[in-house]
Short mmCIF file of C-alpha atoms in Angstrom, two decimals:
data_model
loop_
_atom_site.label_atom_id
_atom_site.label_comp_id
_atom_site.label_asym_id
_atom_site.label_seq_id
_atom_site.Cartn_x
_atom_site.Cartn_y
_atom_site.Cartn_z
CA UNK I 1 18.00 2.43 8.87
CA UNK I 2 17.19 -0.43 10.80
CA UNK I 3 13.93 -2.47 10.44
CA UNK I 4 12.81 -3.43 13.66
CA UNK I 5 9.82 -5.78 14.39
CA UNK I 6 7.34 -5.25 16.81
CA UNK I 7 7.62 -8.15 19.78
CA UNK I 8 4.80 -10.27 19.96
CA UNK I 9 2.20 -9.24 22.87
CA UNK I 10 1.71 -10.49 25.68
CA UNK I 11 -1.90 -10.44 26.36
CA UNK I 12 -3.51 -14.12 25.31
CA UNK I 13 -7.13 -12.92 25.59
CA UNK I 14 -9.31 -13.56 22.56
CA UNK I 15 -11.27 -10.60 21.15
CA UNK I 16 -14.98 -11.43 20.42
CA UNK I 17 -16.30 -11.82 16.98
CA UNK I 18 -17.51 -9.23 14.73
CA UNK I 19 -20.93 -7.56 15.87
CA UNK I 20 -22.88 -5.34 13.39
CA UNK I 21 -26.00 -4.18 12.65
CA UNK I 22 -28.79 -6.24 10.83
CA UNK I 23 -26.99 -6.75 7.29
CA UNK I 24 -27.87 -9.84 5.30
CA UNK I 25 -25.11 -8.95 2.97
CA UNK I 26 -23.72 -6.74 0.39
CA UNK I 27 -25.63 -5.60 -2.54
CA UNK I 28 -23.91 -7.26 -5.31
CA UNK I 29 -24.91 -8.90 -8.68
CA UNK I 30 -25.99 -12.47 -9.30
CA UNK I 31 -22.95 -13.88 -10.37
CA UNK I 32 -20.56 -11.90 -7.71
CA UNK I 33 -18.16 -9.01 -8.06
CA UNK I 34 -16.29 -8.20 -10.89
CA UNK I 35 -12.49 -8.50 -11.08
CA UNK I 36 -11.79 -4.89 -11.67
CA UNK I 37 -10.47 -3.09 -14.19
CA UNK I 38 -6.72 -2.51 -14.91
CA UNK I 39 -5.47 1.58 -14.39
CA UNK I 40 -6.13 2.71 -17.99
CA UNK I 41 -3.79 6.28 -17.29
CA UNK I 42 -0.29 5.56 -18.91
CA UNK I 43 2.91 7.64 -17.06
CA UNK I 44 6.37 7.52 -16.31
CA UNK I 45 7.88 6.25 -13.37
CA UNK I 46 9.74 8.14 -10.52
CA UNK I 47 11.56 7.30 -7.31
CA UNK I 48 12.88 8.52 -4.33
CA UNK I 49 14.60 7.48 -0.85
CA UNK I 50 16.99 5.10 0.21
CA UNK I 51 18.56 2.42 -2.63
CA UNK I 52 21.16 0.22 -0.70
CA UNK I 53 19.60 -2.92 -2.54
CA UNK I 54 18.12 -1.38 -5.61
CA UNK I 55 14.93 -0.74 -4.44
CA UNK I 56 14.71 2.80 -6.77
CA UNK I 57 15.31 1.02 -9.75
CA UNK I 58 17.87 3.51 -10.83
CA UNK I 59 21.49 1.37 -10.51
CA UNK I 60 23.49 0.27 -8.07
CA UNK I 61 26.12 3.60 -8.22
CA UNK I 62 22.95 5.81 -6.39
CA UNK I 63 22.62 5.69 -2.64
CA UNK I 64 19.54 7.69 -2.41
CA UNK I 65 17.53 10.58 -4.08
CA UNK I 66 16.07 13.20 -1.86
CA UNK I 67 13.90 14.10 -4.66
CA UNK I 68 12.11 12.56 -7.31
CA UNK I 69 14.05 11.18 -9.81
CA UNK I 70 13.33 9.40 -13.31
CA UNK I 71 13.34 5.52 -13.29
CA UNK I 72 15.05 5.05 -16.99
CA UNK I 73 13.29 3.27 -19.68
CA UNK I 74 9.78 3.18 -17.90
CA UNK I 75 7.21 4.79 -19.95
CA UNK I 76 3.93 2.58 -19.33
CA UNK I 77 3.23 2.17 -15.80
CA UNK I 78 -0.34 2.63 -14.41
CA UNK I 79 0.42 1.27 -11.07
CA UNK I 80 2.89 1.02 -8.29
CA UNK I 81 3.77 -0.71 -4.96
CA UNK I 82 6.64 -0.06 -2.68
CA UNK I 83 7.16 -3.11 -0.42
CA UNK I 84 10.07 -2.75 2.59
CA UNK I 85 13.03 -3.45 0.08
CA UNK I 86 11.57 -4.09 -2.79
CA UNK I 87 9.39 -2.41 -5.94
CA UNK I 88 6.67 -3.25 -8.46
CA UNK I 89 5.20 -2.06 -11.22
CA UNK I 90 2.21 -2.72 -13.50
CA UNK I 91 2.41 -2.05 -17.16
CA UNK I 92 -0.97 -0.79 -19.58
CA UNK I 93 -0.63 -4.44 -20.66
CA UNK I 94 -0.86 -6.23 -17.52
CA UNK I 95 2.84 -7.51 -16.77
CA UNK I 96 4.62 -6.81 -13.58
CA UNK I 97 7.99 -5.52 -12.82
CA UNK I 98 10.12 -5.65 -10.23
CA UNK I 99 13.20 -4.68 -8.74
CA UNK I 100 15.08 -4.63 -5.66
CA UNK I 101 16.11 -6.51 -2.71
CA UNK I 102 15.86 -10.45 -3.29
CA UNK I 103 16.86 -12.52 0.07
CA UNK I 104 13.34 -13.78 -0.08
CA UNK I 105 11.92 -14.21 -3.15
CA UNK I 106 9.55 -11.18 -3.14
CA UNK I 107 11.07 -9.99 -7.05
CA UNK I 108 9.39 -13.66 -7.87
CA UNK I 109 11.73 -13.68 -10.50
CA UNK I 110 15.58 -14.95 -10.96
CA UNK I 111 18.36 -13.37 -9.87
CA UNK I 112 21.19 -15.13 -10.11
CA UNK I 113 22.96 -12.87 -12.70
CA UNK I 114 24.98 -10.32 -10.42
CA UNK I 115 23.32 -7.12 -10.41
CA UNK I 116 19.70 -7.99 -12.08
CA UNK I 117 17.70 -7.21 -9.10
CA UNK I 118 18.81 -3.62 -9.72
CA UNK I 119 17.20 -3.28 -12.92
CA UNK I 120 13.15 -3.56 -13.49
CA UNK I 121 12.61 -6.69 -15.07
CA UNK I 122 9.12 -8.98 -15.54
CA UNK I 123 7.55 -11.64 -13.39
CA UNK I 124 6.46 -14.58 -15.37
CA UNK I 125 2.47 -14.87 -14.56
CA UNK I 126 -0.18 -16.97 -16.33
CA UNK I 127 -1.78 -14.21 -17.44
CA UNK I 128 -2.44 -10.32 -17.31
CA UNK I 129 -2.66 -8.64 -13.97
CA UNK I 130 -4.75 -6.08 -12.69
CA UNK I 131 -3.57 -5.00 -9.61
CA UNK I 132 -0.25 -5.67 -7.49
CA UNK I 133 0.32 -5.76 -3.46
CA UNK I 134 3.32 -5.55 -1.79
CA UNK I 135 4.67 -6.46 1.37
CA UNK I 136 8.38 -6.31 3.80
CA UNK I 137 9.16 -9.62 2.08
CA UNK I 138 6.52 -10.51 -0.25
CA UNK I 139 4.36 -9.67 -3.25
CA UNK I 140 1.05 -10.53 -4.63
CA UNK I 141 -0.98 -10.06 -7.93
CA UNK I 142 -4.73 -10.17 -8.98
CA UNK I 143 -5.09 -11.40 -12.66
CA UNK I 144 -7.56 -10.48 -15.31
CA UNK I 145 -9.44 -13.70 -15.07
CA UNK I 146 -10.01 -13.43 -11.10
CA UNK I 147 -6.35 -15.88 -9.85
CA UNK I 148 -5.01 -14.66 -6.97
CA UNK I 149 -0.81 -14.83 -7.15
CA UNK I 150 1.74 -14.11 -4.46
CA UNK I 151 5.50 -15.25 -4.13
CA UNK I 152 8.26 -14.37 -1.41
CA UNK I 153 7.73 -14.82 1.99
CA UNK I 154 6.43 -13.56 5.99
CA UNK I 155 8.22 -12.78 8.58
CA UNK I 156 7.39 -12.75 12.42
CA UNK I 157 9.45 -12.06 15.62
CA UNK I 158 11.26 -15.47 15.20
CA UNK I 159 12.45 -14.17 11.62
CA UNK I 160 11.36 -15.56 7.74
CA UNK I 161 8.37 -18.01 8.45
CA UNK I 162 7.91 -18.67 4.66
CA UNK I 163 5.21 -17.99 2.24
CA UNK I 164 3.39 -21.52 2.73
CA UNK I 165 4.24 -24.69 4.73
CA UNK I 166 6.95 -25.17 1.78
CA UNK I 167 8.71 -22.20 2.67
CA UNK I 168 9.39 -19.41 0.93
CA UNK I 169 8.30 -18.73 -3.08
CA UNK I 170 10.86 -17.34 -5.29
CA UNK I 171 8.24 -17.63 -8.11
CA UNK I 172 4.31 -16.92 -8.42
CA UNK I 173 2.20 -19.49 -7.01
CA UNK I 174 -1.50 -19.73 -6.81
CA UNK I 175 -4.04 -18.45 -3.94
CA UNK I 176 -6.39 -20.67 -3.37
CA UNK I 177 -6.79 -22.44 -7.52
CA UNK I 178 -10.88 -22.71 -7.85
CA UNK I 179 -11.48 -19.38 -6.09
CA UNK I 180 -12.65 -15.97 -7.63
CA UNK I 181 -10.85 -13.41 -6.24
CA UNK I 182 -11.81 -9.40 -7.13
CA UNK I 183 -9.56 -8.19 -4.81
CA UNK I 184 -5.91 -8.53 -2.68
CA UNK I 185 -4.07 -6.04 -0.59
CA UNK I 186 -0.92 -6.31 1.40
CA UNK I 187 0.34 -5.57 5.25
CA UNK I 188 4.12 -5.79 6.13
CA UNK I 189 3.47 -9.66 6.58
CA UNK I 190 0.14 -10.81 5.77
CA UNK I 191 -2.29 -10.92 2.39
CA UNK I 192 -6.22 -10.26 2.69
CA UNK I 193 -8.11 -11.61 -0.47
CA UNK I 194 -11.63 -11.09 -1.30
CA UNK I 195 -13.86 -13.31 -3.34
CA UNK I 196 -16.41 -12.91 -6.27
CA UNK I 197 -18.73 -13.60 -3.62
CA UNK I 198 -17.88 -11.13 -0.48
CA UNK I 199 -15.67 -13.51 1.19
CA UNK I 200 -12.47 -12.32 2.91
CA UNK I 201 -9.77 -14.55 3.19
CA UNK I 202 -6.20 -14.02 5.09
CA UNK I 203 -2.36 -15.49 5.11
CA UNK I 204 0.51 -14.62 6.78
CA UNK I 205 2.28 -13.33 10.35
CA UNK I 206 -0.81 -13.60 13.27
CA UNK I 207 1.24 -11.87 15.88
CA UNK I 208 -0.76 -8.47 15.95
CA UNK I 209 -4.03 -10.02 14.91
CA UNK I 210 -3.92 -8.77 11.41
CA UNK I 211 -5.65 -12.35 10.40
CA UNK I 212 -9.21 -11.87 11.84
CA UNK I 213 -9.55 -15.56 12.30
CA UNK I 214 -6.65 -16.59 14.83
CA UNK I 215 -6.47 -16.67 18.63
CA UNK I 216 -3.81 -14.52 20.57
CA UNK I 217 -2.43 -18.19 21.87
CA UNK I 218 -2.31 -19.34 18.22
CA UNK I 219 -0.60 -16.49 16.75
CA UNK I 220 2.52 -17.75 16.57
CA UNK I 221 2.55 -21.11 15.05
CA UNK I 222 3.02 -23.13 17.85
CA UNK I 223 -0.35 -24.30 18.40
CA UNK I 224 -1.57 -28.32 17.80
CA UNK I 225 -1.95 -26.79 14.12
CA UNK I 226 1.18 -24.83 14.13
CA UNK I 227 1.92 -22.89 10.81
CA UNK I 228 -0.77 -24.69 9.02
CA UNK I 229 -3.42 -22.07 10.57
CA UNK I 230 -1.02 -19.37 9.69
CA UNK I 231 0.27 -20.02 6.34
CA UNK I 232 -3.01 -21.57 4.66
CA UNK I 233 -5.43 -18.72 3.71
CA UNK I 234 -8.44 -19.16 5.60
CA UNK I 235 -11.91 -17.67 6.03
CA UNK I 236 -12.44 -14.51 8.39
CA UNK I 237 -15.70 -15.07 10.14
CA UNK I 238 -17.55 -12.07 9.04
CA UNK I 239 -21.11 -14.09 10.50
CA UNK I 240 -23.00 -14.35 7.04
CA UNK I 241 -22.12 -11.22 6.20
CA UNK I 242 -20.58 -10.30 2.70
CA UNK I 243 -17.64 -7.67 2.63
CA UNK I 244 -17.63 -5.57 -0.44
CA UNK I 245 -13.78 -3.59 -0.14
CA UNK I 246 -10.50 -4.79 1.94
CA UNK I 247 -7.74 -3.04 2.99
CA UNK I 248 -4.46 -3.69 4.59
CA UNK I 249 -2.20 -1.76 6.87
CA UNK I 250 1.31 -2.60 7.97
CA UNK I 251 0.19 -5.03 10.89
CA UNK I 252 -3.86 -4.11 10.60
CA UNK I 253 -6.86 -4.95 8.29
CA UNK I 254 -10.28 -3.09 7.38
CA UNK I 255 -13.28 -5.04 6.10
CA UNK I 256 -16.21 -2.73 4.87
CA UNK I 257 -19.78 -4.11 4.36
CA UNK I 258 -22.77 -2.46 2.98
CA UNK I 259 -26.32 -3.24 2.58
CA UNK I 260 -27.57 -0.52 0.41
CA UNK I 261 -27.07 3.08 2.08
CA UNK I 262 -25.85 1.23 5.64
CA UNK I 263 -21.84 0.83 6.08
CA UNK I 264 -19.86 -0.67 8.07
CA UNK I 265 -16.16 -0.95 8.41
CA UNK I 266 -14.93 -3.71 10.70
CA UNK I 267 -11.15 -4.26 11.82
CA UNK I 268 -8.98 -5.83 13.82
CA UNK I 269 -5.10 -6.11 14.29
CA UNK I 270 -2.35 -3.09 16.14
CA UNK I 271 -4.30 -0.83 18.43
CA UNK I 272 -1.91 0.64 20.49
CA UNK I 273 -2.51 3.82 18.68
CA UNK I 274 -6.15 3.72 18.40
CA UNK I 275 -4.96 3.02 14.71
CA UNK I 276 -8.07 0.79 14.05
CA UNK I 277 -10.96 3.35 15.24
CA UNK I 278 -11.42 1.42 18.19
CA UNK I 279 -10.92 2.85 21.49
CA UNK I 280 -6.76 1.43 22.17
CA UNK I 281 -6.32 -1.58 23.93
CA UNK I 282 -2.49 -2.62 25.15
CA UNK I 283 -3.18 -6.03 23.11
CA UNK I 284 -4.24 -6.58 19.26
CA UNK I 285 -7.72 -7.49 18.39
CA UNK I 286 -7.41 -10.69 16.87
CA UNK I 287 -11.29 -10.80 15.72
CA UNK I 288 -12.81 -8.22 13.59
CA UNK I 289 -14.81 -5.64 15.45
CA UNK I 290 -17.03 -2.70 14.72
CA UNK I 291 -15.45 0.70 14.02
CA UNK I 292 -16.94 4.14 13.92
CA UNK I 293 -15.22 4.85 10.38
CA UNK I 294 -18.18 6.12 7.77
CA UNK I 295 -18.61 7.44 4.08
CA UNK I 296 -15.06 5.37 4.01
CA UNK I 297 -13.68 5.31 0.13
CA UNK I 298 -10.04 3.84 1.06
CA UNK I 299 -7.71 3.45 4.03
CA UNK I 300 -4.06 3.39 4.45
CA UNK I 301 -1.83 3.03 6.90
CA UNK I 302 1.62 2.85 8.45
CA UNK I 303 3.11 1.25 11.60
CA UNK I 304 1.01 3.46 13.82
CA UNK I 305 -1.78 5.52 12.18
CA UNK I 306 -4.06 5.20 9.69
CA UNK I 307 -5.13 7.57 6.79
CA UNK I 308 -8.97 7.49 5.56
CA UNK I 309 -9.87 8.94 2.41
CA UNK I 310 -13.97 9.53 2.58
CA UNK I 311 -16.41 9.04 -0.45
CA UNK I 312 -16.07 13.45 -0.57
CA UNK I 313 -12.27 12.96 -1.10
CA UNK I 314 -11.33 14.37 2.26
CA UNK I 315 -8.69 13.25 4.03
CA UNK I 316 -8.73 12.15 7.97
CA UNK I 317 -6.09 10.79 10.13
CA UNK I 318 -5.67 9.03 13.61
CA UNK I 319 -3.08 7.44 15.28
CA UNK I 320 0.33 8.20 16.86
CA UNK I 321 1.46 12.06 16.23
CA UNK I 322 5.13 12.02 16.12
CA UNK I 323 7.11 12.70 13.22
CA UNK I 324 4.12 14.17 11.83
CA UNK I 325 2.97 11.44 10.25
CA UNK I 326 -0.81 12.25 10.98
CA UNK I 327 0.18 16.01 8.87
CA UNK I 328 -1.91 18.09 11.57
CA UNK I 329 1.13 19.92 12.94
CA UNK I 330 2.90 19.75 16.14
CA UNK I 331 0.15 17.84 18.20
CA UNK I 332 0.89 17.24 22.14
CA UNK I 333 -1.23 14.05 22.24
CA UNK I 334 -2.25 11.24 19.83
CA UNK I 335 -5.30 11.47 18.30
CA UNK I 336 -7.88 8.94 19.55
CA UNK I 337 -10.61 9.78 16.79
CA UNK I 338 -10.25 10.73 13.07
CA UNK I 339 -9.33 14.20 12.47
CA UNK I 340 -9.69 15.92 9.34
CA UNK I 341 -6.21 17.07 7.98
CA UNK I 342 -6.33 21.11 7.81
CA UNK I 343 -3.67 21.73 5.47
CA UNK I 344 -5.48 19.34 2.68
CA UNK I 345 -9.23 21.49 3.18
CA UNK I 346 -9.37 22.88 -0.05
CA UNK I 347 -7.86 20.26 -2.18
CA UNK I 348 -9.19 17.15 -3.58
CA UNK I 349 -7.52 14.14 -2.86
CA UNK I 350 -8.09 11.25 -5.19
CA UNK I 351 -5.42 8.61 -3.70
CA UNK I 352 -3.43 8.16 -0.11
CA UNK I 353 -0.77 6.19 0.70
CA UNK I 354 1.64 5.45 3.85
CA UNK I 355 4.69 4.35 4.30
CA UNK I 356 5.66 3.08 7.94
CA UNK I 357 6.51 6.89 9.67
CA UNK I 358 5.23 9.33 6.63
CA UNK I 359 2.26 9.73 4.60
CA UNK I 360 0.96 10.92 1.13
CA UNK I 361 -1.59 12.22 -0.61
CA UNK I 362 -2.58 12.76 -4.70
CA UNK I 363 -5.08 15.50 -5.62
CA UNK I 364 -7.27 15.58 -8.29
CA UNK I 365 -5.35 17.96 -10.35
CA UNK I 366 -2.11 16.20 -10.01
CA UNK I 367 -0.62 17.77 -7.13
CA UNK I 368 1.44 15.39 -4.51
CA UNK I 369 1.66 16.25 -0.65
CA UNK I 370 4.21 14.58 2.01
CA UNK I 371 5.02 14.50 5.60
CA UNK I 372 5.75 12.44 8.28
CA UNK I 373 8.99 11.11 8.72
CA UNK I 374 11.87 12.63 7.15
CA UNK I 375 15.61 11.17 8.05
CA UNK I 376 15.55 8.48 4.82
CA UNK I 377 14.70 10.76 1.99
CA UNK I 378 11.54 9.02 1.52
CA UNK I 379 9.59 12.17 0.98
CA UNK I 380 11.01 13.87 -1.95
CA UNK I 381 10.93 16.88 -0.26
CA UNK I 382 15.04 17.46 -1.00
CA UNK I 383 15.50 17.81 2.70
CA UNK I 384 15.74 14.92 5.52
CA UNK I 385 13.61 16.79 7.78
CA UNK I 386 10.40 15.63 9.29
CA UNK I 387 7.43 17.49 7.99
CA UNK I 388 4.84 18.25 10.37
CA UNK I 389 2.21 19.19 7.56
CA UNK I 390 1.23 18.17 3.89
CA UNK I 391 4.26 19.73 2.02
CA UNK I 392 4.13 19.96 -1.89
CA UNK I 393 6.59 18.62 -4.18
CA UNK I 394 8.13 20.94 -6.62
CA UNK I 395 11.16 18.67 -7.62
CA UNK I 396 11.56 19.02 -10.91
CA UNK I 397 10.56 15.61 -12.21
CA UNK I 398 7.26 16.65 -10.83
CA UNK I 399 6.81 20.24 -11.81
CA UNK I 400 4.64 21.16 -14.73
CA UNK I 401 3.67 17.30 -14.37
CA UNK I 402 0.44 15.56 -13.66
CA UNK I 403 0.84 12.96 -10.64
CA UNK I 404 -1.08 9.91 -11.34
CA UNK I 405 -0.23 7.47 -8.34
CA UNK I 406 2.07 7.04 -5.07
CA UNK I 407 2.98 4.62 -3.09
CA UNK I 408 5.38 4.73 0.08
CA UNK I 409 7.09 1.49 1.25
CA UNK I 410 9.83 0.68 4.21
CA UNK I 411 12.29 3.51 2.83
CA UNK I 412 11.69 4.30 -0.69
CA UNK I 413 8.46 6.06 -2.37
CA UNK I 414 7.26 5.70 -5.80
CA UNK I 415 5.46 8.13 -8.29
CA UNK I 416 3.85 7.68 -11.70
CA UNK I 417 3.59 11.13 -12.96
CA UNK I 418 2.46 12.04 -17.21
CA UNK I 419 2.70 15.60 -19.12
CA UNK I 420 -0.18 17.89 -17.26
CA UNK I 421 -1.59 18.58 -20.68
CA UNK I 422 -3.24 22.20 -19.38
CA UNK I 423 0.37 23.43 -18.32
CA UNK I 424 1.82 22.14 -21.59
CA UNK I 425 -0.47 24.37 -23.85
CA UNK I 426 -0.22 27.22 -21.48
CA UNK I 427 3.68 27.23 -21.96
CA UNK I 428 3.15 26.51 -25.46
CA UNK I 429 1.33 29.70 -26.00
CA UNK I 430 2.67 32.35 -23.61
CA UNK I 431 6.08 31.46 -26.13
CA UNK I 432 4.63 31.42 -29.24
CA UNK I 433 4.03 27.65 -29.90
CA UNK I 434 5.77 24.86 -30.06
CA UNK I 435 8.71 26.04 -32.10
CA UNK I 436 9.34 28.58 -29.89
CA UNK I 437 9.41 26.47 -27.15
CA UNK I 438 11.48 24.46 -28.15
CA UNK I 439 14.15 27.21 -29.25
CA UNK I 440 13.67 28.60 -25.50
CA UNK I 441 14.55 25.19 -24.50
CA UNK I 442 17.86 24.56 -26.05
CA UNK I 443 18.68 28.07 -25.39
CA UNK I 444 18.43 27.78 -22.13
CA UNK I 445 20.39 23.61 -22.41
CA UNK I 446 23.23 26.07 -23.79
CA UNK I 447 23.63 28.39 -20.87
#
């Protein structure tokens, strides 16, 4: 499957500044936000979809997987992140792993023994990390002690643009050295960072307006400051006020800022699908501006829609209906305001996650739901059909498991599932305990 990059608009107009209500900031403590805390929930790791450059971590003799299927010799992950060609990995102590495709640096580690980018190995960082972002090309990392790391490089329509006016990173390098960061999240080709003290701060491709702080005629580097506006992380203009969460889509960003029971969520980047809660416009918004999200927990999104998990773990969609990414069914229009998804009303969702065409969702009791695009395996449904509605797994990597996390990238999904503890004992005593179970197990291996 071939990755194709959205041409850069046409339209030159500037979008208007953020506009909000009267917030003087968030509501945070003297010193700032904390970094937060690394994923304490230990489990193995699981992968599906297309592996043409090692992306699934499982060798370089397996195409794809249409189901999950058992990364070896991965016990102790707590997090994931599926970039375009490319995987991560967070252990319980705080090192990354990575595997998959290398052309630009975004394993940040060396590859120059044939074969190595096949098989999960560590990124050297100064330090623990506590959360990981990935990108098409790139990677980033927030450490224990508040650095902000990233290594690889963006892309635009004119092809690899580099991770800073360098060029591209084939090792971790520092965001920003002084700054506090609590925070980092990942588009296709840009980073959003937020500070200690509510500042958000962006890198990366400008072409869709997924900066917040670059003109439409400045998008693409050839202003009188060329890259340097680009590939510098800047300041988004948020006018005094203090964000408190960030979130990046494939070519979008969300801001949200509270002031004690007041939210608001502002945006800006691809609206073509009404995929920022904005009424669509044929051009990006280049400057953050006001949506109607509310009671907003997380967002996600994909090339065209956007997923919003709310603070009473429901899960709404908007955005561009074919495939059945959005997972309402066969819908004859887009949908122009979020939607709640049916199929997900009595279930609890904890965690979402997109990949460009398809969608996911984690429940509180461990379950994992798919649809949306079908054709690369990336579901783990065992079939290459589209799914027009949340579909369980049942593979049997993830039966009579306990899904932790997901995360869907260009054409490969990952899962960290553990032992579902409550199944376990049930089994356990329906055969008579453990012993028994066991026999029943090797009887069965013999058959």
């Amino acid at each position: 499957m071939v990755r194709v990059k959205r041409p850069l608009p046409k339209d030159d107009a500037d979008e208007p500044a953020a506009k909000a209500t009267k917030l003087h900031g968030s509501r945070r403590k003297s010193g700032g936000y904390d970094v937060p805390k690394r994923p304490t929930i230990v489990g193995t790791l699981l992968s599906c979809g297309q592996n043409e450059v090692g992306q699934l971590g499982l060798g370089e003799d397996v195409p794809e997987k249409s189901r999950p299927s058992v990364v070896p010799n991965v016990t102790n992950a707590v997090d994931i992140k599926a970039g375009g060609m490319h995987s991560l990995y967070l252990t319980d102590d705080g090192k990354i792993y990575s595997f998959g495709c290398n052309d630009e640096g975004a394993l940040g580690r060396d590859t120059s023994v044939e074969g190595s980018e096949y098989v999960p190995s560590v990124v050297d960082l100064p330090g623990p990390c506590v959360k990981i972002s990935a990108g098409d090309s790139h990677s980033g990392c927030l450490l224990e002690d508040g650095r902000a790391f990233a290594w690889g490089s963006f892309r635009d329509s004119h092809g690899n643009m580099g991770l800073t006016l360098d060029g591209n990173k084939r090792f971790p390098i520092a965001m920003l050295p002084g700054i506090k960061f609590v925070d980092i999240d990942s588009g296709a080709d840009h980073l959003v960072l937020l500070s200690s003290d509510g500042r958000v701060f962006t890198v990366g491709c400008a072409e869709q307006g997924q900066l917040g702080r670059v003109s439409a005629r400045s998008s693409s580097g050839e202003s009188r400051r060329g890259k340097t506006q680009l590939l510098v992380p800047e300041m988004v203009n948020l006018k005094r006020l203090r964000a408190d969460a960030i979130w990046a889509t494939t070519y979008c960003t969300f801001i949200r800022v509270q002031n004690g029971t007041t939210e608001n969520i502002f945006a800006f980047g691809l609206n073509n699908y009404w995929q920022l809660g904005i009424p669509k416009t044929d051009s990006p918004l280049f400057m953050p501006r006001l949506t109607n999200f509310s009671n907003v927990k997380s967002i996600v999104g994909g090339q065209h829609h956007t997923l919003v998990l709310t603070s009473d773990n429901k899960c709404l969609a908007i955005g561009r209906k074919e495939y059945g990414r959005l997972g309402i069914g066969h819908s004859e229009k887009d949908i122009e305001v979020l939607i709640e998804i049916g199929k997900l009303n009595n279930e609890k969702v904890i965690q979402l996650s997109c990949g460009e065409s398809c969608s996911f969702a984690v429940t509180e009791d461990g379950k994992v739901f798919a649809w949306g695009f079908g054709s690369n395996n990336q579901l783990g449904t065992g079939s290459d059909e589209d799914a027009m509605e949340p579909t369980l797994l049942t593979g049997q990597q993830v039966k009579d498991k306990e899904v932790i996390a997901v995360s869907s990238g260009g054409q490969h999904t990952l899962f960290i599932v553990k032992a579902n503890s409550t199944k376990v004992a049930e089994s356990s005593k329906l055969n008579g305990g453990t012993k028994v179970a066991a026999a029943d197990t090797t009887s069965k291996q013999k058959k």
